[in-house]
PDB file of C-alpha atoms in Angstrom:
ATOM      1  CA  ASP A 164      -0.002   0.015   0.037  1.00 59.00           C
ATOM      2  CA  ALA A 165       1.193   3.502  -0.864  1.00 66.00           C
ATOM      3  CA  ASP A 166       2.153   5.616   2.050  1.00 92.00           C
ATOM      4  CA  VAL A 167       1.695   8.891   0.220  1.00 97.00           C
ATOM      5  CA  THR A 168      -1.131   9.052  -2.345  1.00 97.00           C
ATOM      6  CA  GLN A 169      -1.919  11.771  -4.863  1.00 98.00           C
ATOM      7  CA  THR A 170      -5.216  12.179  -6.797  1.00 97.00           C
ATOM      8  CA  PRO A 171      -5.701  12.645  -9.706  1.00 97.00           C
ATOM      9  CA  ARG A 172      -2.548  11.074 -11.297  1.00 96.00           C
ATOM     10  CA  ASN A 173      -3.269  12.842 -14.583  1.00 97.00           C
ATOM     11  CA  ARG A 174      -5.344  15.862 -15.394  1.00 97.00           C
ATOM     12  CA  ILE A 175      -6.002  17.893 -18.499  1.00 97.00           C
ATOM     13  CA  THR A 176      -7.729  21.270 -17.908  1.00 96.00           C
ATOM     14  CA  LYS A 177      -8.361  24.588 -19.646  1.00 97.00           C
ATOM     15  CA  THR A 178      -7.075  27.970 -18.977  1.00 97.00           C
ATOM     16  CA  GLY A 179      -8.992  29.680 -16.235  1.00 97.00           C
ATOM     17  CA  LYS A 180     -10.391  26.676 -14.674  1.00 97.00           C
ATOM     18  CA  ARG A 181     -10.095  26.025 -10.896  1.00 96.00           C
ATOM     19  CA  ILE A 182      -8.399  22.736 -10.137  1.00 97.00           C
ATOM     20  CA  MET A 183      -7.544  20.912  -6.861  1.00 98.00           C
ATOM     21  CA  LEU A 184      -4.765  18.360  -6.389  1.00 98.00           C
ATOM     22  CA  GLU A 185      -5.082  16.102  -3.314  1.00 98.00           C
ATOM     23  CA  CYS A 186      -2.563  14.470  -1.177  1.00 98.00           C
ATOM     24  CA  SER A 187      -3.144  11.807   1.539  1.00 97.00           C
ATOM     25  CA  GLN A 188      -0.562  10.076   3.695  1.00 97.00           C
ATOM     26  CA  THR A 189      -0.647   7.197   6.078  1.00 96.00           C
ATOM     27  CA  LYS A 190       2.787   7.615   7.548  1.00 93.00           C
ATOM     28  CA  GLY A 191       1.717   9.633  10.511  1.00 92.00           C
ATOM     29  CA  HIS A 192       3.996  12.464   9.503  1.00 92.00           C
ATOM     30  CA  ASP A 193       3.267  15.979  10.811  1.00 92.00           C
ATOM     31  CA  ARG A 194       5.005  17.858   7.843  1.00 93.00           C
ATOM     32  CA  MET A 195       3.703  18.085   4.272  1.00 96.00           C
ATOM     33  CA  TYR A 196       4.930  19.696   1.116  1.00 97.00           C
ATOM     34  CA  TRP A 197       4.002  20.507  -2.419  1.00 98.00           C
ATOM     35  CA  TYR A 198       6.591  20.683  -5.192  1.00 97.00           C
ATOM     36  CA  ARG A 199       6.416  21.040  -8.965  1.00 97.00           C
ATOM     37  CA  GLN A 200       8.917  19.565 -11.379  1.00 95.00           C
ATOM     38  CA  ASP A 201       9.635  21.076 -14.720  1.00 93.00           C
ATOM     39  CA  PRO A 202      12.281  19.903 -17.208  1.00 85.00           C
ATOM     40  CA  GLY A 203      15.674  21.474 -16.522  1.00 82.00           C
ATOM     41  CA  LEU A 204      14.415  23.049 -13.346  1.00 86.00           C
ATOM     42  CA  GLY A 205      14.387  20.210 -10.904  1.00 89.00           C
ATOM     43  CA  LEU A 206      11.888  20.220  -8.014  1.00 94.00           C
ATOM     44  CA  ARG A 207      10.687  23.580  -6.671  1.00 95.00           C
ATOM     45  CA  LEU A 208       8.831  24.092  -3.420  1.00 95.00           C
ATOM     46  CA  ILE A 209       5.299  25.541  -3.779  1.00 97.00           C
ATOM     47  CA  TYR A 210       3.948  25.473  -0.186  1.00 97.00           C
ATOM     48  CA  TYR A 211       4.727  23.537   2.948  1.00 96.00           C
ATOM     49  CA  SER A 212       3.014  22.890   6.210  1.00 96.00           C
ATOM     50  CA  PHE A 213       4.698  21.732   9.467  1.00 93.00           C
ATOM     51  CA  ASP A 214       1.440  21.018  11.197  1.00 92.00           C
ATOM     52  CA  VAL A 215      -2.351  21.440  10.681  1.00 93.00           C
ATOM     53  CA  LYS A 216      -2.271  25.132  11.694  1.00 92.00           C
ATOM     54  CA  ASP A 217       0.951  26.111   9.991  1.00 94.00           C
ATOM     55  CA  ILE A 218       1.035  26.993   6.227  1.00 96.00           C
ATOM     56  CA  ASN A 219       4.136  28.558   4.568  1.00 95.00           C
ATOM     57  CA  LYS A 220       4.930  29.847   1.117  1.00 95.00           C
ATOM     58  CA  GLY A 221       7.700  28.129  -0.765  1.00 94.00           C
ATOM     59  CA  GLU A 222       9.768  29.723  -3.657  1.00 91.00           C
ATOM     60  CA  ILE A 223       6.986  29.708  -6.250  1.00 95.00           C
ATOM     61  CA  SER A 224       3.660  30.046  -4.391  1.00 96.00           C
ATOM     62  CA  ASP A 225       2.135  32.677  -6.795  1.00 95.00           C
ATOM     63  CA  GLY A 226      -1.017  31.371  -8.498  1.00 95.00           C
ATOM     64  CA  TYR A 227      -1.399  28.500  -6.008  1.00 97.00           C
ATOM     65  CA  SER A 228      -3.104  27.987  -2.603  1.00 97.00           C
ATOM     66  CA  VAL A 229      -3.160  25.091  -0.157  1.00 98.00           C
ATOM     67  CA  SER A 230      -5.465  23.654   2.611  1.00 97.00           C
ATOM     68  CA  ARG A 231      -4.309  21.288   5.371  1.00 97.00           C
ATOM     69  CA  GLN A 232      -7.583  19.706   6.170  1.00 90.00           C
ATOM     70  CA  ALA A 233      -6.133  17.326   8.653  1.00 95.00           C
ATOM     71  CA  GLN A 234      -2.742  15.998   9.647  1.00 95.00           C
ATOM     72  CA  ALA A 235      -2.914  13.392   6.845  1.00 96.00           C
ATOM     73  CA  LYS A 236      -4.365  15.629   3.989  1.00 97.00           C
ATOM     74  CA  PHE A 237      -2.833  18.553   2.139  1.00 98.00           C
ATOM     75  CA  SER A 238      -4.465  19.861  -0.941  1.00 98.00           C
ATOM     76  CA  LEU A 239      -3.056  22.221  -3.656  1.00 98.00           C
ATOM     77  CA  SER A 240      -5.448  24.463  -5.614  1.00 98.00           C
ATOM     78  CA  LEU A 241      -4.942  26.412  -8.800  1.00 96.00           C
ATOM     79  CA  GLU A 242      -7.592  29.000  -8.640  1.00 92.00           C
ATOM     80  CA  SER A 243      -7.339  30.033 -12.352  1.00 96.00           C
ATOM     81  CA  ALA A 244      -5.048  27.687 -14.166  1.00 96.00           C
ATOM     82  CA  ILE A 245      -2.695  28.933 -16.859  1.00 97.00           C
ATOM     83  CA  PRO A 246      -0.585  27.061 -19.383  1.00 96.00           C
ATOM     84  CA  ASN A 247       2.723  27.635 -17.629  1.00 95.00           C
ATOM     85  CA  GLN A 248       1.432  25.784 -14.586  1.00 97.00           C
ATOM     86  CA  THR A 249       1.688  22.606 -16.873  1.00 97.00           C
ATOM     87  CA  ALA A 250       3.997  20.447 -14.828  1.00 97.00           C
ATOM     88  CA  LEU A 251       4.491  17.327 -12.701  1.00 97.00           C
ATOM     89  CA  TYR A 252       3.319  17.904  -9.136  1.00 98.00           C
ATOM     90  CA  PHE A 253       4.617  16.064  -6.141  1.00 98.00           C
ATOM     91  CA  CYS A 254       3.421  15.902  -2.632  1.00 98.00           C
ATOM     92  CA  ALA A 255       5.963  14.897   0.097  1.00 96.00           C
ATOM     93  CA  THR A 256       5.976  14.251   3.910  1.00 95.00           C
ATOM     94  CA  SER A 257       8.373  14.153   6.661  1.00 92.00           C
ATOM     95  CA  SER A 258       8.453  13.755  10.366  1.00 89.00           C
ATOM     96  CA  SER A 259       9.782  16.171  12.997  1.00 84.00           C
ATOM     97  CA  ARG A 260       9.928  13.100  15.304  1.00 78.00           C
ATOM     98  CA  GLY A 261      11.151   9.622  15.251  1.00 61.00           C
ATOM     99  CA  SER A 262      14.489   7.864  14.633  1.00 59.00           C
ATOM    100  CA  GLY A 263      15.039   8.921  11.124  1.00 61.00           C
ATOM    101  CA  SER A 264      16.255  12.159   9.739  1.00 69.00           C
ATOM    102  CA  VAL A 265      13.907  15.040  10.095  1.00 70.00           C
ATOM    103  CA  TYR A 266      15.035  16.160   6.785  1.00 79.00           C
ATOM    104  CA  GLU A 267      14.216  12.948   4.807  1.00 88.00           C
ATOM    105  CA  GLN A 268      11.086  13.533   2.735  1.00 92.00           C
ATOM    106  CA  PHE A 269       8.837  10.817   1.259  1.00 94.00           C
ATOM    107  CA  PHE A 270       7.177  11.547  -2.061  1.00 96.00           C
ATOM    108  CA  GLY A 271       3.904  10.571  -3.600  1.00 97.00           C
ATOM    109  CA  PRO A 272       3.783   9.291  -7.225  1.00 96.00           C
ATOM    110  CA  GLY A 273       3.088  12.694  -8.693  1.00 97.00           C
ATOM    111  CA  THR A 274       0.214  14.264 -10.660  1.00 97.00           C
ATOM    112  CA  ARG A 275       0.838  15.201 -14.318  1.00 97.00           C
ATOM    113  CA  LEU A 276      -1.123  18.325 -14.937  1.00 97.00           C
ATOM    114  CA  THR A 277      -1.623  19.955 -18.397  1.00 97.00           C
ATOM    115  CA  VAL A 278      -3.284  23.316 -18.793  1.00 97.00           C
ATOM    116  CA  LEU A 279      -4.406  23.997 -22.389  1.00 96.00           C
TER     117      LEU A 279
ATOM    118  CA  ASP B  39      19.340  31.933  -8.320  1.00 72.00           C
ATOM    119  CA  GLN B  40      20.064  28.229  -8.353  1.00 82.00           C
ATOM    120  CA  GLN B  41      21.540  27.529  -4.952  1.00 92.00           C
ATOM    121  CA  VAL B  42      22.043  23.870  -5.704  1.00 95.00           C
ATOM    122  CA  LYS B  43      23.504  22.988  -9.196  1.00 94.00           C
ATOM    123  CA  GLN B  44      23.886  19.719 -10.943  1.00 96.00           C
ATOM    124  CA  ASN B  45      25.908  20.707 -14.037  1.00 92.00           C
ATOM    125  CA  SER B  46      25.738  17.403 -15.896  1.00 95.00           C
ATOM    126  CA  PRO B  47      22.185  16.817 -17.182  1.00 94.00           C
ATOM    127  CA  SER B  48      23.147  13.267 -18.216  1.00 96.00           C
ATOM    128  CA  LEU B  49      25.674  10.555 -17.673  1.00 97.00           C
ATOM    129  CA  SER B  50      26.247   7.188 -19.409  1.00 98.00           C
ATOM    130  CA  VAL B  51      28.279   4.563 -17.604  1.00 98.00           C
ATOM    131  CA  GLN B  52      28.953   0.951 -18.509  1.00 98.00           C
ATOM    132  CA  GLU B  53      27.638  -1.735 -16.126  1.00 97.00           C
ATOM    133  CA  GLY B  54      30.087  -2.748 -13.524  1.00 97.00           C
ATOM    134  CA  ARG B  55      31.967   0.637 -13.645  1.00 98.00           C
ATOM    135  CA  ILE B  56      31.880   3.448 -11.225  1.00 98.00           C
ATOM    136  CA  SER B  57      29.141   6.240 -11.602  1.00 98.00           C
ATOM    137  CA  ILE B  58      30.117   9.716 -10.302  1.00 98.00           C
ATOM    138  CA  LEU B  59      27.307  12.260  -9.883  1.00 98.00           C
ATOM    139  CA  ASN B  60      28.333  15.772  -8.931  1.00 98.00           C
ATOM    140  CA  CYS B  61      26.554  18.578  -7.115  1.00 98.00           C
ATOM    141  CA  ASP B  62      27.577  22.124  -6.142  1.00 97.00           C
ATOM    142  CA  TYR B  63      25.911  24.571  -3.700  1.00 97.00           C
ATOM    143  CA  THR B  64      26.362  28.161  -3.076  1.00 96.00           C
ATOM    144  CA  ASN B  65      24.596  28.671   0.311  1.00 92.00           C
ATOM    145  CA  SER B  66      27.040  28.298   3.225  1.00 92.00           C
ATOM    146  CA  MET B  67      24.123  27.903   5.578  1.00 91.00           C
ATOM    147  CA  PHE B  68      23.217  24.451   4.150  1.00 93.00           C
ATOM    148  CA  ASP B  69      24.347  21.776   6.562  1.00 90.00           C
ATOM    149  CA  TYR B  70      22.707  18.609   5.473  1.00 93.00           C
ATOM    150  CA  PHE B  71      22.661  17.007   1.990  1.00 95.00           C
ATOM    151  CA  LEU B  72      20.593  14.286   0.458  1.00 95.00           C
ATOM    152  CA  TRP B  73      20.448  12.317  -2.713  1.00 97.00           C
ATOM    153  CA  TYR B  74      17.221  11.142  -4.255  1.00 97.00           C
ATOM    154  CA  LYS B  75      16.590   8.797  -7.046  1.00 97.00           C
ATOM    155  CA  LYS B  76      13.654   9.092  -9.382  1.00 96.00           C
ATOM    156  CA  TYR B  77      12.286   6.481 -11.888  1.00 96.00           C
ATOM    157  CA  PRO B  78       9.764   7.586 -14.526  1.00 92.00           C
ATOM    158  CA  ALA B  79       6.134   7.759 -13.428  1.00 89.00           C
ATOM    159  CA  GLU B  80       7.298   7.556  -9.805  1.00 93.00           C
ATOM    160  CA  GLY B  81       8.010   9.996  -7.037  1.00 95.00           C
ATOM    161  CA  PRO B  82      11.622  10.521  -5.900  1.00 96.00           C
ATOM    162  CA  THR B  83      12.921   8.173  -3.319  1.00 95.00           C
ATOM    163  CA  PHE B  84      15.572   8.882  -0.744  1.00 94.00           C
ATOM    164  CA  LEU B  85      18.890   7.249  -1.361  1.00 96.00           C
ATOM    165  CA  ILE B  86      21.571   8.583   0.948  1.00 95.00           C
ATOM    166  CA  SER B  87      22.424  11.671   3.010  1.00 94.00           C
ATOM    167  CA  ILE B  88      25.317  13.320   4.800  1.00 94.00           C
ATOM    168  CA  SER B  89      25.688  15.884   7.562  1.00 92.00           C
ATOM    169  CA  SER B  90      28.180  18.707   7.259  1.00 93.00           C
ATOM    170  CA  ILE B  91      30.189  17.330  10.157  1.00 93.00           C
ATOM    171  CA  LYS B  92      31.233  14.362   7.972  1.00 95.00           C
ATOM    172  CA  ASP B  93      32.980  14.224   4.709  1.00 96.00           C
ATOM    173  CA  LYS B  94      31.948  10.730   3.639  1.00 97.00           C
ATOM    174  CA  ASN B  95      28.906   8.415   4.138  1.00 97.00           C
ATOM    175  CA  GLU B  96      28.719   4.968   2.834  1.00 97.00           C
ATOM    176  CA  ASP B  97      25.674   2.723   2.306  1.00 96.00           C
ATOM    177  CA  GLY B  98      26.361  -0.484   0.279  1.00 97.00           C
ATOM    178  CA  ARG B  99      27.182   0.447  -3.317  1.00 98.00           C
ATOM    179  CA  PHE B 100      26.485   4.141  -2.655  1.00 98.00           C
ATOM    180  CA  THR B 101      28.937   6.640  -1.152  1.00 98.00           C
ATOM    181  CA  VAL B 102      28.492  10.357  -0.804  1.00 98.00           C
ATOM    182  CA  PHE B 103      31.476  12.580  -0.381  1.00 98.00           C
ATOM    183  CA  LEU B 104      31.249  16.168   0.969  1.00 98.00           C
ATOM    184  CA  ASN B 105      33.898  18.790   0.401  1.00 97.00           C
ATOM    185  CA  LYS B 106      32.687  21.880   2.376  1.00 96.00           C
ATOM    186  CA  SER B 107      35.418  24.220   1.443  1.00 96.00           C
ATOM    187  CA  ALA B 108      34.668  23.524  -2.270  1.00 97.00           C
ATOM    188  CA  LYS B 109      30.820  23.484  -1.510  1.00 97.00           C
ATOM    189  CA  HIS B 110      30.708  20.336  -3.605  1.00 97.00           C
ATOM    190  CA  LEU B 111      29.344  16.855  -3.021  1.00 97.00           C
ATOM    191  CA  SER B 112      29.415  13.793  -5.102  1.00 98.00           C
ATOM    192  CA  LEU B 113      27.651  10.373  -5.234  1.00 98.00           C
ATOM    193  CA  HIS B 114      29.621   7.317  -6.139  1.00 98.00           C
ATOM    194  CA  ILE B 115      27.891   4.133  -7.228  1.00 98.00           C
ATOM    195  CA  VAL B 116      30.094   1.191  -7.432  1.00 98.00           C
ATOM    196  CA  PRO B 117      29.523  -1.114  -9.258  1.00 98.00           C
ATOM    197  CA  SER B 118      26.947   0.409 -11.406  1.00 98.00           C
ATOM    198  CA  GLN B 119      23.937  -1.671 -12.348  1.00 97.00           C
ATOM    199  CA  PRO B 120      21.284  -1.314 -15.116  1.00 96.00           C
ATOM    200  CA  GLY B 121      18.583  -0.872 -12.334  1.00 96.00           C
ATOM    201  CA  ASP B 122      20.519   2.213 -11.201  1.00 98.00           C
ATOM    202  CA  SER B 123      19.414   3.961 -14.454  1.00 98.00           C
ATOM    203  CA  ALA B 124      17.292   6.898 -13.257  1.00 97.00           C
ATOM    204  CA  VAL B 125      17.363  10.664 -12.565  1.00 97.00           C
ATOM    205  CA  TYR B 126      19.277  11.528  -9.467  1.00 98.00           C
ATOM    206  CA  PHE B 127      18.649  14.800  -7.477  1.00 97.00           C
ATOM    207  CA  CYS B 128      20.744  16.265  -4.801  1.00 97.00           C
ATOM    208  CA  ALA B 129      19.238  18.319  -2.224  1.00 96.00           C
ATOM    209  CA  ALA B 130      20.396  20.622   0.620  1.00 95.00           C
ATOM    210  CA  THR B 131      18.923  22.058   3.661  1.00 91.00           C
ATOM    211  CA  GLY B 132      19.771  24.190   6.712  1.00 85.00           C
ATOM    212  CA  THR B 133      17.825  25.092   9.878  1.00 72.00           C
ATOM    213  CA  ALA B 134      14.534  25.770   7.995  1.00 69.00           C
ATOM    214  CA  SER B 135      14.087  22.147   7.276  1.00 74.00           C
ATOM    215  CA  LYS B 136      13.131  22.876   3.702  1.00 86.00           C
ATOM    216  CA  LEU B 137      14.898  21.085   0.897  1.00 92.00           C
ATOM    217  CA  THR B 138      16.372  22.803  -2.010  1.00 93.00           C
ATOM    218  CA  PHE B 139      16.852  20.506  -5.017  1.00 95.00           C
ATOM    219  CA  GLY B 140      19.225  20.551  -8.026  1.00 95.00           C
ATOM    220  CA  THR B 141      18.021  20.177 -11.482  1.00 94.00           C
ATOM    221  CA  GLY B 142      18.891  16.457 -11.672  1.00 96.00           C
ATOM    222  CA  THR B 143      21.363  14.204 -13.608  1.00 97.00           C
ATOM    223  CA  ARG B 144      19.863  11.430 -15.739  1.00 97.00           C
ATOM    224  CA  LEU B 145      22.105   8.348 -15.356  1.00 98.00           C
ATOM    225  CA  GLN B 146      22.068   5.558 -17.909  1.00 98.00           C
ATOM    226  CA  VAL B 147      23.940   2.393 -17.127  1.00 98.00           C
ATOM    227  CA  THR B 148      24.543   0.395 -20.334  1.00 96.00           C
ATOM    228  CA  LEU B 149      25.137  -3.324 -20.641  1.00 90.00           C
TER     229      LEU B 149
END
């Protein structure tokens, strides 16, 4: 069973539409992140949340919003999608506690979003 | 401003030989470094990490070397196997616990 799941896995939408990407995790981690991957640019941080009441902007938050509905759920919204938001989106989690590194993040399988 | 750089977009290595992937960083506040591996249609998976208090960390076939004075780290894979063919990302972090990723290097291990 996947520990970090993302829905949908693929989505094609039109310019101006509102779209939500969802992330759920069963790892019991308190920290969650949203990244986008573009060719030649690597992974860039959009938003992150260190607990349910904590939301922080990453390096490329313009045009995006997030909601942390519960410790296990973190959704990313594009209020009015534009073509340059076409990318691969990843959700990730990490734990501030436990025996492993607090810096190690666990990624979901990704959502491929195309904005026409 | 790319704080973590992987200057080689791709690398091809013969099976059984050593693969060396390089990464440079500019932010002197980074004190922990990680390597992730990514297969197509999957999310990145953690491979190995190193703290700035060390200069080497080894895990099986994978070794990461850190040269703080040069702000450079490298990942060595010995021996390389066809299953190692993937995109490798280096990442760095400091006290903020956020990861800054490089642009990735695509490794192809040929038979």
